[in-house]
mmCIF file of N, CA and C in Angstrom:
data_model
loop_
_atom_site.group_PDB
_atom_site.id
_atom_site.type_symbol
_atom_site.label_atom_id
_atom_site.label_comp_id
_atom_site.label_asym_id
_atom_site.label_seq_id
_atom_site.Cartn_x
_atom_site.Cartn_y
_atom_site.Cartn_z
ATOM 1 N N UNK X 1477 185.999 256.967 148.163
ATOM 2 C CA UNK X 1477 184.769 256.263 147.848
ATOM 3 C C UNK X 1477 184.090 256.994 146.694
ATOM 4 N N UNK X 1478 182.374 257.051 146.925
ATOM 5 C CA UNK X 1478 182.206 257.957 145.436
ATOM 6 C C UNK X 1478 181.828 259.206 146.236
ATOM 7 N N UNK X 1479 182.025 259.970 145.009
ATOM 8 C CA UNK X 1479 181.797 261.406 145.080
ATOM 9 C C UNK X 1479 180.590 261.946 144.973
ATOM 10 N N UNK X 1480 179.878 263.284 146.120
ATOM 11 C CA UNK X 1480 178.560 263.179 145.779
ATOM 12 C C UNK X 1480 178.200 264.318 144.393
ATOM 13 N N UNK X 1481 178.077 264.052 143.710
ATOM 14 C CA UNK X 1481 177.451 264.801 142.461
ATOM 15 C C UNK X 1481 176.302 265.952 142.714
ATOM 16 N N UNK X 1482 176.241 266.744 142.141
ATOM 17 C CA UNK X 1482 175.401 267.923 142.337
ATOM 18 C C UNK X 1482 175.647 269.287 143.293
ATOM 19 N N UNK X 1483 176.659 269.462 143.535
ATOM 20 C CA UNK X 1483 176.547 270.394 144.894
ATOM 21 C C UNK X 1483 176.421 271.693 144.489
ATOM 22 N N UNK X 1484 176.951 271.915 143.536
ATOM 23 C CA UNK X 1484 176.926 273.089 142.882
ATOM 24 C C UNK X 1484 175.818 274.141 142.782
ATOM 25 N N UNK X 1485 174.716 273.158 142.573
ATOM 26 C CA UNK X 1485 173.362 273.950 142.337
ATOM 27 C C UNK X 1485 172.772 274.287 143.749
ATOM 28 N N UNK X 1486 171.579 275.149 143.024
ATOM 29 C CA UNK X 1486 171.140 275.858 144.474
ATOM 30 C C UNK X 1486 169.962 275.542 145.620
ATOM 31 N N UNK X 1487 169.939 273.933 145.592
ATOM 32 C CA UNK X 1487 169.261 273.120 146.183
ATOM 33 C C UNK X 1487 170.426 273.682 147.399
ATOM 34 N N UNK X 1488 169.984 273.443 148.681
ATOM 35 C CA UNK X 1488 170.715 273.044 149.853
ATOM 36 C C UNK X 1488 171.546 271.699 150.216
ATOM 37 N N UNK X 1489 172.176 271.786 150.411
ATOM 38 C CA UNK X 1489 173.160 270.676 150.485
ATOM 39 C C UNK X 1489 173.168 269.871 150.543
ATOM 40 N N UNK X 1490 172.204 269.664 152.019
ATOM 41 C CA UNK X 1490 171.673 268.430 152.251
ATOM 42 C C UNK X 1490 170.432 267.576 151.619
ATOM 43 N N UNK X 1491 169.886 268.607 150.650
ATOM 44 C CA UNK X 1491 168.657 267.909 149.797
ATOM 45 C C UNK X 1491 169.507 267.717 148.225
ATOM 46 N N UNK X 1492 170.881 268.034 148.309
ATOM 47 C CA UNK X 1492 171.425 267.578 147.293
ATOM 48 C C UNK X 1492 172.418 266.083 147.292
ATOM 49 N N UNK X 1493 172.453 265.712 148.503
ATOM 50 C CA UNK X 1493 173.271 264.434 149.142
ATOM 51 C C UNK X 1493 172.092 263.600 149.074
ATOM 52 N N UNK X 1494 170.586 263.646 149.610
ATOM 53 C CA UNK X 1494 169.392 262.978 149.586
ATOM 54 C C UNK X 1494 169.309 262.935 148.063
ATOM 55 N N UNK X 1495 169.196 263.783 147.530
ATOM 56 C CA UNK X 1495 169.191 263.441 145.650
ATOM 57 C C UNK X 1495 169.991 262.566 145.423
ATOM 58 N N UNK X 1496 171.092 262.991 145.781
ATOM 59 C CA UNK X 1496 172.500 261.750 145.081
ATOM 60 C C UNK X 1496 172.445 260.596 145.466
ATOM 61 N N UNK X 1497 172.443 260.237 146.856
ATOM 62 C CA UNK X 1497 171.948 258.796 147.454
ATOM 63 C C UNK X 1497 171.116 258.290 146.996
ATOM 64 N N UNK X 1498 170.198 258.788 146.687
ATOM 65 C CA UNK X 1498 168.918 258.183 146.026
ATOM 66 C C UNK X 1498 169.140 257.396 144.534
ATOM 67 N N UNK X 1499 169.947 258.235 143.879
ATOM 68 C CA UNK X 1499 170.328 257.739 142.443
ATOM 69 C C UNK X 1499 171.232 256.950 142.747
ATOM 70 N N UNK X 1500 172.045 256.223 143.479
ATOM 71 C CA UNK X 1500 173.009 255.066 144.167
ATOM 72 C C UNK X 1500 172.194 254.205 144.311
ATOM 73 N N UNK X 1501 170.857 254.133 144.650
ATOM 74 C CA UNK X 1501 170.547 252.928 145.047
ATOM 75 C C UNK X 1501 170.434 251.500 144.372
ATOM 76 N N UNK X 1502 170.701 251.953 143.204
ATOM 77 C CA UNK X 1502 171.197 250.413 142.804
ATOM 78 C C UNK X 1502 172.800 250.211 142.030
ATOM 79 N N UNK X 1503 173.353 251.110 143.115
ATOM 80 C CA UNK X 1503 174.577 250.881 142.634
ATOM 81 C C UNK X 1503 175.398 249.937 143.832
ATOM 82 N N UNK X 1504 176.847 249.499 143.380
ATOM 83 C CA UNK X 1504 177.326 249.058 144.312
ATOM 84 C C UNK X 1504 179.020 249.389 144.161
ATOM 85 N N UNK X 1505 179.520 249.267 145.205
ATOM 86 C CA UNK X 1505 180.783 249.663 144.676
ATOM 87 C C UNK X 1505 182.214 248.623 144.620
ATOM 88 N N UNK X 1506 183.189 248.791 143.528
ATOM 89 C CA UNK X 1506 184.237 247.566 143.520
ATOM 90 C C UNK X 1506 184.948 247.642 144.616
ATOM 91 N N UNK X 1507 186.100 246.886 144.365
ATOM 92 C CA UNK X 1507 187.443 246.954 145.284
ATOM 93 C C UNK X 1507 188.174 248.234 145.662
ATOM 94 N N UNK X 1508 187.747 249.177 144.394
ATOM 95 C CA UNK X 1508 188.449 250.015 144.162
ATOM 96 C C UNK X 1508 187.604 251.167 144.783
ATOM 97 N N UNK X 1509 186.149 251.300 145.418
ATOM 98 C CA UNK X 1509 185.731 252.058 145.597
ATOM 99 C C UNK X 1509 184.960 253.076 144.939
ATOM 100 N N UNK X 1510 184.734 252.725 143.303
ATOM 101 C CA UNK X 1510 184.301 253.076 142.344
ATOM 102 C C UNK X 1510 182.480 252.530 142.156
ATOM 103 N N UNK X 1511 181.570 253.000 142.156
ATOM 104 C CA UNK X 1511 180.009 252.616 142.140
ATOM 105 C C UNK X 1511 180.529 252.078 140.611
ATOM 106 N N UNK X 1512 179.475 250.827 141.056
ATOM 107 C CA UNK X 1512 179.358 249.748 139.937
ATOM 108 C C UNK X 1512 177.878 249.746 139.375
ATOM 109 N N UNK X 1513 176.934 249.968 138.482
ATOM 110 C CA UNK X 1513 175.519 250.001 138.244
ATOM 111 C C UNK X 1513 175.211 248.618 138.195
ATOM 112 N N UNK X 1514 174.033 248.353 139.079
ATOM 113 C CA UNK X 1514 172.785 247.445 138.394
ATOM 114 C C UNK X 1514 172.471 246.826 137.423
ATOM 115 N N UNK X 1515 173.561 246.597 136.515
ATOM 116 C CA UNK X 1515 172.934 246.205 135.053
ATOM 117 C C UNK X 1515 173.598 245.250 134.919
ATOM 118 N N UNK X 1516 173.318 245.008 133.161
ATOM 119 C CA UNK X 1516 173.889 243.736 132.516
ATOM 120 C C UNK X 1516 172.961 242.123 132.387
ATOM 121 N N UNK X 1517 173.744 241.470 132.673
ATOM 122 C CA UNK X 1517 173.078 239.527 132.526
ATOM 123 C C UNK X 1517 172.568 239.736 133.636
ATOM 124 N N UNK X 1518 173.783 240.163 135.397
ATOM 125 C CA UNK X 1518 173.154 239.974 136.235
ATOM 126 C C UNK X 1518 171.575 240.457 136.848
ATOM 127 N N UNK X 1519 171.317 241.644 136.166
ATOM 128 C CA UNK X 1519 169.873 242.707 136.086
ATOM 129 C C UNK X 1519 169.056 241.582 135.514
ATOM 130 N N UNK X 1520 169.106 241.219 134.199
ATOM 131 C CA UNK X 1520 168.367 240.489 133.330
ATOM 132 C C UNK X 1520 167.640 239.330 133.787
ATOM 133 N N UNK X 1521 168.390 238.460 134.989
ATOM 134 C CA UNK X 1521 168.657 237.074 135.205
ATOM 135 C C UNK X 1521 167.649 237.640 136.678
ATOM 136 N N UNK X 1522 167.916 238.985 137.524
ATOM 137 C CA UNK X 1522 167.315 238.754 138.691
ATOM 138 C C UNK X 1522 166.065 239.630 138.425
ATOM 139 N N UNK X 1523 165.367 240.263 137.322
ATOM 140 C CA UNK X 1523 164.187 240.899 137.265
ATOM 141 C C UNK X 1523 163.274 239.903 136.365
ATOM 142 N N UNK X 1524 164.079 238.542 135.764
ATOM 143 C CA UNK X 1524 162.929 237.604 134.970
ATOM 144 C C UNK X 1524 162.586 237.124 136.003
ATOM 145 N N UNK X 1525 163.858 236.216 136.829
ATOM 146 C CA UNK X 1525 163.219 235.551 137.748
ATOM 147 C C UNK X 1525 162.356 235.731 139.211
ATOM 148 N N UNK X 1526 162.810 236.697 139.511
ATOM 149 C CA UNK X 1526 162.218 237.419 140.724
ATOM 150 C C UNK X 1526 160.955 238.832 140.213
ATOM 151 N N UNK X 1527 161.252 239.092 138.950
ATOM 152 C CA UNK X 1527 159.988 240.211 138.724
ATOM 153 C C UNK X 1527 160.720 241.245 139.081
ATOM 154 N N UNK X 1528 161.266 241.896 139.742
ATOM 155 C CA UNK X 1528 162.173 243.466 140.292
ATOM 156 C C UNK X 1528 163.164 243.139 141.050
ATOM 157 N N UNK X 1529 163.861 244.318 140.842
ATOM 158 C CA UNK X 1529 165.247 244.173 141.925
ATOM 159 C C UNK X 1529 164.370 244.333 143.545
ATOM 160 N N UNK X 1530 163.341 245.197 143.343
ATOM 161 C CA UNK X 1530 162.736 245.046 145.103
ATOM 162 C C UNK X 1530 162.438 243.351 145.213
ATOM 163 N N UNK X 1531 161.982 243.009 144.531
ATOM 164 C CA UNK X 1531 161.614 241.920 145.155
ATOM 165 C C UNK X 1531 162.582 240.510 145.395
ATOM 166 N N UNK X 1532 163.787 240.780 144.301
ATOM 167 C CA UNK X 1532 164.873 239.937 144.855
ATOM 168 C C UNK X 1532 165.283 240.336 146.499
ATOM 169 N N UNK X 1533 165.530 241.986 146.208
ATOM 170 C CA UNK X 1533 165.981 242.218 147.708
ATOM 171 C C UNK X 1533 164.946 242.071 148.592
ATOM 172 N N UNK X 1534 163.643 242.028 148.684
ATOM 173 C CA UNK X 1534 163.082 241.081 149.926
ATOM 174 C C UNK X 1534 163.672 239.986 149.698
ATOM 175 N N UNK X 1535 162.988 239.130 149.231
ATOM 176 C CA UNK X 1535 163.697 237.656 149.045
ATOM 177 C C UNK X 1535 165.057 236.849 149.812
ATOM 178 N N UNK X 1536 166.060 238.009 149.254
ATOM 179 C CA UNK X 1536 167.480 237.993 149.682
ATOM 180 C C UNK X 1536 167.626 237.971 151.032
ATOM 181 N N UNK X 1537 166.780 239.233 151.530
ATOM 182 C CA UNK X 1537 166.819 239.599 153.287
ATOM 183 C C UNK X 1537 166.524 238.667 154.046
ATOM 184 N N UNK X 1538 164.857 238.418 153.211
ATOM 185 C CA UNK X 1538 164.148 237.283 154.084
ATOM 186 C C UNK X 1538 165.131 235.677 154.695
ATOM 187 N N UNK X 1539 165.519 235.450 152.942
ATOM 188 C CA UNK X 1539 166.170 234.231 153.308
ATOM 189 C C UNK X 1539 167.361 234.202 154.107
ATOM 190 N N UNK X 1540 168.341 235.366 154.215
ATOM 191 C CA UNK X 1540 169.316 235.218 155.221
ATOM 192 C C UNK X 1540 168.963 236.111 156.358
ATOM 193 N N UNK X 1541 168.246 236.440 156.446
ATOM 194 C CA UNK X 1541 167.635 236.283 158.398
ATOM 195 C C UNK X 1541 167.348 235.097 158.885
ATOM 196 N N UNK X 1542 166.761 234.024 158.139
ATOM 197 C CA UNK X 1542 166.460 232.388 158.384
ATOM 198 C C UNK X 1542 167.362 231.770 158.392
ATOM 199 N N UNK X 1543 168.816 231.854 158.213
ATOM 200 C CA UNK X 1543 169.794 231.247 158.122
ATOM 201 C C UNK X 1543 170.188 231.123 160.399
ATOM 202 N N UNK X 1544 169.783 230.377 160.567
ATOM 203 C CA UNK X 1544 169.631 229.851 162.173
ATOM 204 C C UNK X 1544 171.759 229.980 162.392
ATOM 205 N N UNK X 1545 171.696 231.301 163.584
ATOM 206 C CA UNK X 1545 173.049 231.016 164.121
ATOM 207 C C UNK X 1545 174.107 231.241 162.653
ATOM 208 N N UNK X 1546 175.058 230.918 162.708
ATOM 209 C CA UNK X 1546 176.414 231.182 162.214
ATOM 210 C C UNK X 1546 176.074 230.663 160.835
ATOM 211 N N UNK X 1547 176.761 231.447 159.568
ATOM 212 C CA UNK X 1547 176.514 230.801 158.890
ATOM 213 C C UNK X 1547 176.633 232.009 157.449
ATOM 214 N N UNK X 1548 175.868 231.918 156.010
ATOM 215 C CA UNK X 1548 175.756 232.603 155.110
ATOM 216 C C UNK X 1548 175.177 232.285 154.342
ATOM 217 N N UNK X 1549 174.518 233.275 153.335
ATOM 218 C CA UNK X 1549 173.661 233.541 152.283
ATOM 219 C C UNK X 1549 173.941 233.294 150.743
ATOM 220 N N UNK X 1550 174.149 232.479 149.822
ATOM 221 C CA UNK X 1550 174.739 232.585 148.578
ATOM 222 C C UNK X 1550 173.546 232.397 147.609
ATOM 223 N N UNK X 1551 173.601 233.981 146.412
ATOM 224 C CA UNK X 1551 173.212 233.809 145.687
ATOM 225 C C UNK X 1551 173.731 232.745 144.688
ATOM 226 N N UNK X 1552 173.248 231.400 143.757
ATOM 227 C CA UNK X 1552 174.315 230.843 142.824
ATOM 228 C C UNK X 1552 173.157 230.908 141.747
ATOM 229 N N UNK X 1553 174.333 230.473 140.302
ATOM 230 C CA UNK X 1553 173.105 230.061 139.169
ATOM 231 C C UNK X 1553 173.707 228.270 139.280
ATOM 232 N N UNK X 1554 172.334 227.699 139.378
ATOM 233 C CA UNK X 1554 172.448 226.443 138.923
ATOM 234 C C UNK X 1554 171.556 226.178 137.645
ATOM 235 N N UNK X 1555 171.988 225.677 136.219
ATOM 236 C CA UNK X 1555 171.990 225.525 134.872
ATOM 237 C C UNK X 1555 171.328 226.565 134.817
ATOM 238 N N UNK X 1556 170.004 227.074 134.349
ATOM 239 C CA UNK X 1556 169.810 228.579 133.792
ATOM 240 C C UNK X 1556 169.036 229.219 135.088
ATOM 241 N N UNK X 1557 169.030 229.185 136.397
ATOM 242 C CA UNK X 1557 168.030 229.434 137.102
ATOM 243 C C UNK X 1557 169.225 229.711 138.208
ATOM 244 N N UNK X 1558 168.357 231.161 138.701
ATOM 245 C CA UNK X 1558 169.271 231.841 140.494
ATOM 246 C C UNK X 1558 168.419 231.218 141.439
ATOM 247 N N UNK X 1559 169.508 230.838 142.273
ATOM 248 C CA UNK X 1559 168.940 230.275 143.556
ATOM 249 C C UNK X 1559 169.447 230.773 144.943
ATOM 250 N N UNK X 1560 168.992 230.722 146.188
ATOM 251 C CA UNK X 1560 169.593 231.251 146.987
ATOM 252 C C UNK X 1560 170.095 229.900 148.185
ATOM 253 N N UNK X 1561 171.267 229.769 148.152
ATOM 254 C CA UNK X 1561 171.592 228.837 149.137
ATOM 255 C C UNK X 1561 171.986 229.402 150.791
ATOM 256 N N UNK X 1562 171.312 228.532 151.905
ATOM 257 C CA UNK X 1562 172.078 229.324 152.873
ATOM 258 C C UNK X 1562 173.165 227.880 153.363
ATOM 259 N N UNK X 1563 174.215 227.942 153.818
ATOM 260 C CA UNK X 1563 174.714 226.839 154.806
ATOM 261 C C UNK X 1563 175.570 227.820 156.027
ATOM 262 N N UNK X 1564 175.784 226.948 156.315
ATOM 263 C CA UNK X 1564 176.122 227.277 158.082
ATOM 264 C C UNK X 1564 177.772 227.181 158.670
ATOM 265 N N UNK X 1565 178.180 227.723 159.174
ATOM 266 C CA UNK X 1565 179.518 227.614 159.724
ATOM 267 C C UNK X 1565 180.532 228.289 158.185
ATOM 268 N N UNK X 1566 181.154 227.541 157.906
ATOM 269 C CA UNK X 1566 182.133 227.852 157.343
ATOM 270 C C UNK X 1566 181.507 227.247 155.732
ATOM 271 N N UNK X 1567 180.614 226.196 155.770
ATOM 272 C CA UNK X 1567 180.274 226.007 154.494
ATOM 273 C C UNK X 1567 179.994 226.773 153.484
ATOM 274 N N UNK X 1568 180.237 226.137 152.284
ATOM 275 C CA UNK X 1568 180.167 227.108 151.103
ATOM 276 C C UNK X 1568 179.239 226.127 150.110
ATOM 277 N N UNK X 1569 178.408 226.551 149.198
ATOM 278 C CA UNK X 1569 177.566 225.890 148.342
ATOM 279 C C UNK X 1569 178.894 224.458 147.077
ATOM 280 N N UNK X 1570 179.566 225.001 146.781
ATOM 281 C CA UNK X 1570 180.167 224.584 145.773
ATOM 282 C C UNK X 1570 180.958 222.623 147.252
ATOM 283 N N UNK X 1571 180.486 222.885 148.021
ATOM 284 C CA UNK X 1571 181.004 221.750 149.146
ATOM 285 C C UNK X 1571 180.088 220.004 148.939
ATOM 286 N N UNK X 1572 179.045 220.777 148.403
ATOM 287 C CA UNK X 1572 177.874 220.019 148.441
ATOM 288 C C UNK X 1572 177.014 220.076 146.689
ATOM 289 N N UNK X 1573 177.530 220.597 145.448
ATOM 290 C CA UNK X 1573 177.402 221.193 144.631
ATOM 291 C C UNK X 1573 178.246 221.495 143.687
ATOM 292 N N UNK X 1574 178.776 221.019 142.843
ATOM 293 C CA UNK X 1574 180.128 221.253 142.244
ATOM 294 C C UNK X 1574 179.775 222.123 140.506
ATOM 295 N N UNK X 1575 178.063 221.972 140.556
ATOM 296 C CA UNK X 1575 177.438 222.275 139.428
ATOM 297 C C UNK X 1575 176.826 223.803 139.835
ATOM 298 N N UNK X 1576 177.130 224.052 140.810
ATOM 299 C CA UNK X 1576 176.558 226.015 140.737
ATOM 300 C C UNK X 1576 177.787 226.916 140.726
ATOM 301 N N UNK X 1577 177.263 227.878 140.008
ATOM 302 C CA UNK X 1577 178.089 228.966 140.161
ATOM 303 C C UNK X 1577 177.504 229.759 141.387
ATOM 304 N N UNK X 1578 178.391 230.265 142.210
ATOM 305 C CA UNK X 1578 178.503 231.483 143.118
ATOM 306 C C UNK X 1578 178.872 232.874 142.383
ATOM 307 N N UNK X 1579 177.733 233.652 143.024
ATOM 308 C CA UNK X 1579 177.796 234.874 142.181
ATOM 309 C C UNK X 1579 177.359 235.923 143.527
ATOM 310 N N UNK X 1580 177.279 235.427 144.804
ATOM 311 C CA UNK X 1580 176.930 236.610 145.772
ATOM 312 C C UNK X 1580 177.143 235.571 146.889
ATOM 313 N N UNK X 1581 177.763 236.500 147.723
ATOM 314 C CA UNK X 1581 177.560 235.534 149.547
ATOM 315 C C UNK X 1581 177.687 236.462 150.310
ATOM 316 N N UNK X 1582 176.705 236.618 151.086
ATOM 317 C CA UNK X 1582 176.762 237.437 152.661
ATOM 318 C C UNK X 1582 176.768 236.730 154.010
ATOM 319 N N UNK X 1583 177.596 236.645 155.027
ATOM 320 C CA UNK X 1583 178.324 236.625 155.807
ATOM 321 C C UNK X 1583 176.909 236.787 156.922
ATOM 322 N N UNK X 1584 176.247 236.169 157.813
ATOM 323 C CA UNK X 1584 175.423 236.234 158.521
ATOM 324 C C UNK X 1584 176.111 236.133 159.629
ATOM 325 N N UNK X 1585 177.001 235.782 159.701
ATOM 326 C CA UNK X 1585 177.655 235.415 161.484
ATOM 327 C C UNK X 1585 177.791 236.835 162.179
ATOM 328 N N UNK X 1586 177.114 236.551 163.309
ATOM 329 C CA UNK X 1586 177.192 238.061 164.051
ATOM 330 C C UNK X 1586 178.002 238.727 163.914
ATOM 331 N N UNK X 1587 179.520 238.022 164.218
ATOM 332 C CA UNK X 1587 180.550 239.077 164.301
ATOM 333 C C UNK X 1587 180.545 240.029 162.603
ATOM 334 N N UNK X 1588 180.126 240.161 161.689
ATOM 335 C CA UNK X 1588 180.078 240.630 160.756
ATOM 336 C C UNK X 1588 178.837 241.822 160.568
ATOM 337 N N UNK X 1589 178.269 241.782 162.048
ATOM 338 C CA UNK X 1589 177.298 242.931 161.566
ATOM 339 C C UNK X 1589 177.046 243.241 163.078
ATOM 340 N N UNK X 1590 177.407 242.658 164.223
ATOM 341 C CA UNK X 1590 176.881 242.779 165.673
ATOM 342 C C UNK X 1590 177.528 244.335 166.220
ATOM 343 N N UNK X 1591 178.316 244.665 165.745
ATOM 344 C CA UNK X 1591 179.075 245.775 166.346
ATOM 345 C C UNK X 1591 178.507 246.925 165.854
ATOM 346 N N UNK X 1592 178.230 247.045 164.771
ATOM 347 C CA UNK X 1592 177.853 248.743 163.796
ATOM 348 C C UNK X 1592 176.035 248.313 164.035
ATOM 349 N N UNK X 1593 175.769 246.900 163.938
ATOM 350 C CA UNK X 1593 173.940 247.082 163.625
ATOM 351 C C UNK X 1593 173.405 246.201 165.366
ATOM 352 N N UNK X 1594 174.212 245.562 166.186
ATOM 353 C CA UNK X 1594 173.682 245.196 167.515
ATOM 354 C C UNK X 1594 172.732 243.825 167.124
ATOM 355 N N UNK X 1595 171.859 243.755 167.102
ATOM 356 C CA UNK X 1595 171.137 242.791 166.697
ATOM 357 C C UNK X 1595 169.849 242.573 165.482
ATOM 358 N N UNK X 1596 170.265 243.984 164.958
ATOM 359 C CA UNK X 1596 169.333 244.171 163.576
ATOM 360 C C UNK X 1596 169.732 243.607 162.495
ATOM 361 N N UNK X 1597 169.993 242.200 162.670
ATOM 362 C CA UNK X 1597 170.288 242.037 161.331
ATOM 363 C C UNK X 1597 169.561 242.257 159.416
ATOM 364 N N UNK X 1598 168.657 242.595 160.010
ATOM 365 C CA UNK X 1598 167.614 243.302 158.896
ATOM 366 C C UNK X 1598 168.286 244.503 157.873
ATOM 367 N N UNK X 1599 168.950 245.056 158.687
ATOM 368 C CA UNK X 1599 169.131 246.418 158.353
ATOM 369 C C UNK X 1599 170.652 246.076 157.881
ATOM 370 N N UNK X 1600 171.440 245.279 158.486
ATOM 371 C CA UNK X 1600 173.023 244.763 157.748
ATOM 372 C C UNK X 1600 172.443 244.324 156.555
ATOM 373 N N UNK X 1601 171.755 243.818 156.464
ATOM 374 C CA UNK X 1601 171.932 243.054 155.073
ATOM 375 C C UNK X 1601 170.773 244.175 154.006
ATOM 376 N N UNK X 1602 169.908 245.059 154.695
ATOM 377 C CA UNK X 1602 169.773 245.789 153.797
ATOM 378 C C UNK X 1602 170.545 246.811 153.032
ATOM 379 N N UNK X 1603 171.568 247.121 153.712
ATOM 380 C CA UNK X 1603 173.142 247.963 153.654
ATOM 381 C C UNK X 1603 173.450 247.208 153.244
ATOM 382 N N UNK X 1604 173.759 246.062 152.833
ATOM 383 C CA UNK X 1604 174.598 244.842 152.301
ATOM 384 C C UNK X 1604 174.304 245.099 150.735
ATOM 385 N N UNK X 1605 173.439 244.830 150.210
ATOM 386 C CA UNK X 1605 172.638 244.911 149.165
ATOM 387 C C UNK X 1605 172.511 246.452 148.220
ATOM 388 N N UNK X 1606 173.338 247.254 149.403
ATOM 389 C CA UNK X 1606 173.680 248.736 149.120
ATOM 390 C C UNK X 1606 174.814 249.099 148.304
ATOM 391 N N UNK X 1607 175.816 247.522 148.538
ATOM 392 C CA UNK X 1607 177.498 248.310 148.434
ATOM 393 C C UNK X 1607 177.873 247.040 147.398
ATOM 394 N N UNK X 1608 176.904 246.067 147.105
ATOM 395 C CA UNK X 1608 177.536 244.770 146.145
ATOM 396 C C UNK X 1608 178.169 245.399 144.905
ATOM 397 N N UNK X 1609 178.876 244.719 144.837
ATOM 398 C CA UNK X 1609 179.959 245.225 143.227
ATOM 399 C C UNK X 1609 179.125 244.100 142.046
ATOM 400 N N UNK X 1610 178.220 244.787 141.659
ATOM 401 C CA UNK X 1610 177.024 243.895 140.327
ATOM 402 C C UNK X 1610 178.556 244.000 139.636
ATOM 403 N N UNK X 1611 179.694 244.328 139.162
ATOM 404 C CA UNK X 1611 180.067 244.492 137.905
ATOM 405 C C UNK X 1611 180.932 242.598 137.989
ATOM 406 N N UNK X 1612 181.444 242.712 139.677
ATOM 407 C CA UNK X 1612 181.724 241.145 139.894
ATOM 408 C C UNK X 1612 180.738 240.383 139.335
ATOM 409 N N UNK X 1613 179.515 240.371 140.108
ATOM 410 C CA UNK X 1613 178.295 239.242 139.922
ATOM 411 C C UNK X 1613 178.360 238.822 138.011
ATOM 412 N N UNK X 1614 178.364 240.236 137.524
ATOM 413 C CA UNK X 1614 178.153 239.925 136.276
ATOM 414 C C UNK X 1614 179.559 239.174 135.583
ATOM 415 N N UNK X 1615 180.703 239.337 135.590
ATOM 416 C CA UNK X 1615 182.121 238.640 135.971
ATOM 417 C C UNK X 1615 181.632 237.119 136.078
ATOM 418 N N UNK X 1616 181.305 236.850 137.550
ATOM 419 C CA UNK X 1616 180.992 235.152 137.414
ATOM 420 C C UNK X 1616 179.719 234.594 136.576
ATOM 421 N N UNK X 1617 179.049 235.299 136.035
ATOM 422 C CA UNK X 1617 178.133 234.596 135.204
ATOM 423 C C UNK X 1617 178.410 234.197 133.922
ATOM 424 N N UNK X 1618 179.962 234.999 133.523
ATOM 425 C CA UNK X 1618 180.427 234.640 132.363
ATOM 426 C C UNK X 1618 181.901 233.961 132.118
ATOM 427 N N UNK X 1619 182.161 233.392 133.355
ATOM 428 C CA UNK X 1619 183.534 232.484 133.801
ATOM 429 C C UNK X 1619 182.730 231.097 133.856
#
């Protein structure tokens, strides 16, 4: 996965892992396990429209905790504007939509977060929002 940076110096260890985590937080990581940064179109596109990355990620949380029972969260762009779609079961936005791009989907169905988080789903999807690979997101905005 990634490596924590800094150990060397003569901070204590553990206030050098709290440093490093901290500078992750708007990273995410690929397939490969490599931290992907925050940036690019996709940065550009979610701090005009939403004002900050905090406030997309409320936004984000809010709307897929409301997603009732089984189901998922998709960020898409439809013509110049991000939107957040939720549908249910197995649906996917592009079912009902043949004009958005998908550029993010999180997985709300319990079995995807009931075991490690119990019934917090608050906190899955704030960890969710921890590990996204932006370098994808930015990928489908230009396919």
């Amino acid at each position: 996965m990634c490596g924590i940076i800094g150990i060397s110096s003569n901070k204590p260890v553990s206030a050098n892992i709290i440093s490093s985590l901290k500078k992750l937080e708007y990273r995410g990581y690929d397939s490969a396990g490599i931290a992907t940064l925050f940036e690019g179109e996709i940065k550009e596109k979610i701090e005009k429209q939403f004002g900050s990355f905090d406030s997309f990620k409320k936004d984000f949380v809010e709307q897929a905790k409301g997603v009732f029972g089984s189901g998922w969260l998709w960020l898409v762009q439809k013509g110049n504007k991000l939107k957040f779609i939720p549908t249910h079961n197995q649906d996917n936005p592009l079912m009902f939509d043949k004009d958005v791009k998908i550029l993010l989907g999180v997985d709300v169905w319990e079995h995807s977060y009931y075991i490690q988080y119990g019934p917090d789903r608050e906190k899955y999807l704030k960890n969710f929002l921890k590990i996204v690979d932006w370098s994808y997101c930015n990928q489908q905005l230009t396919q």
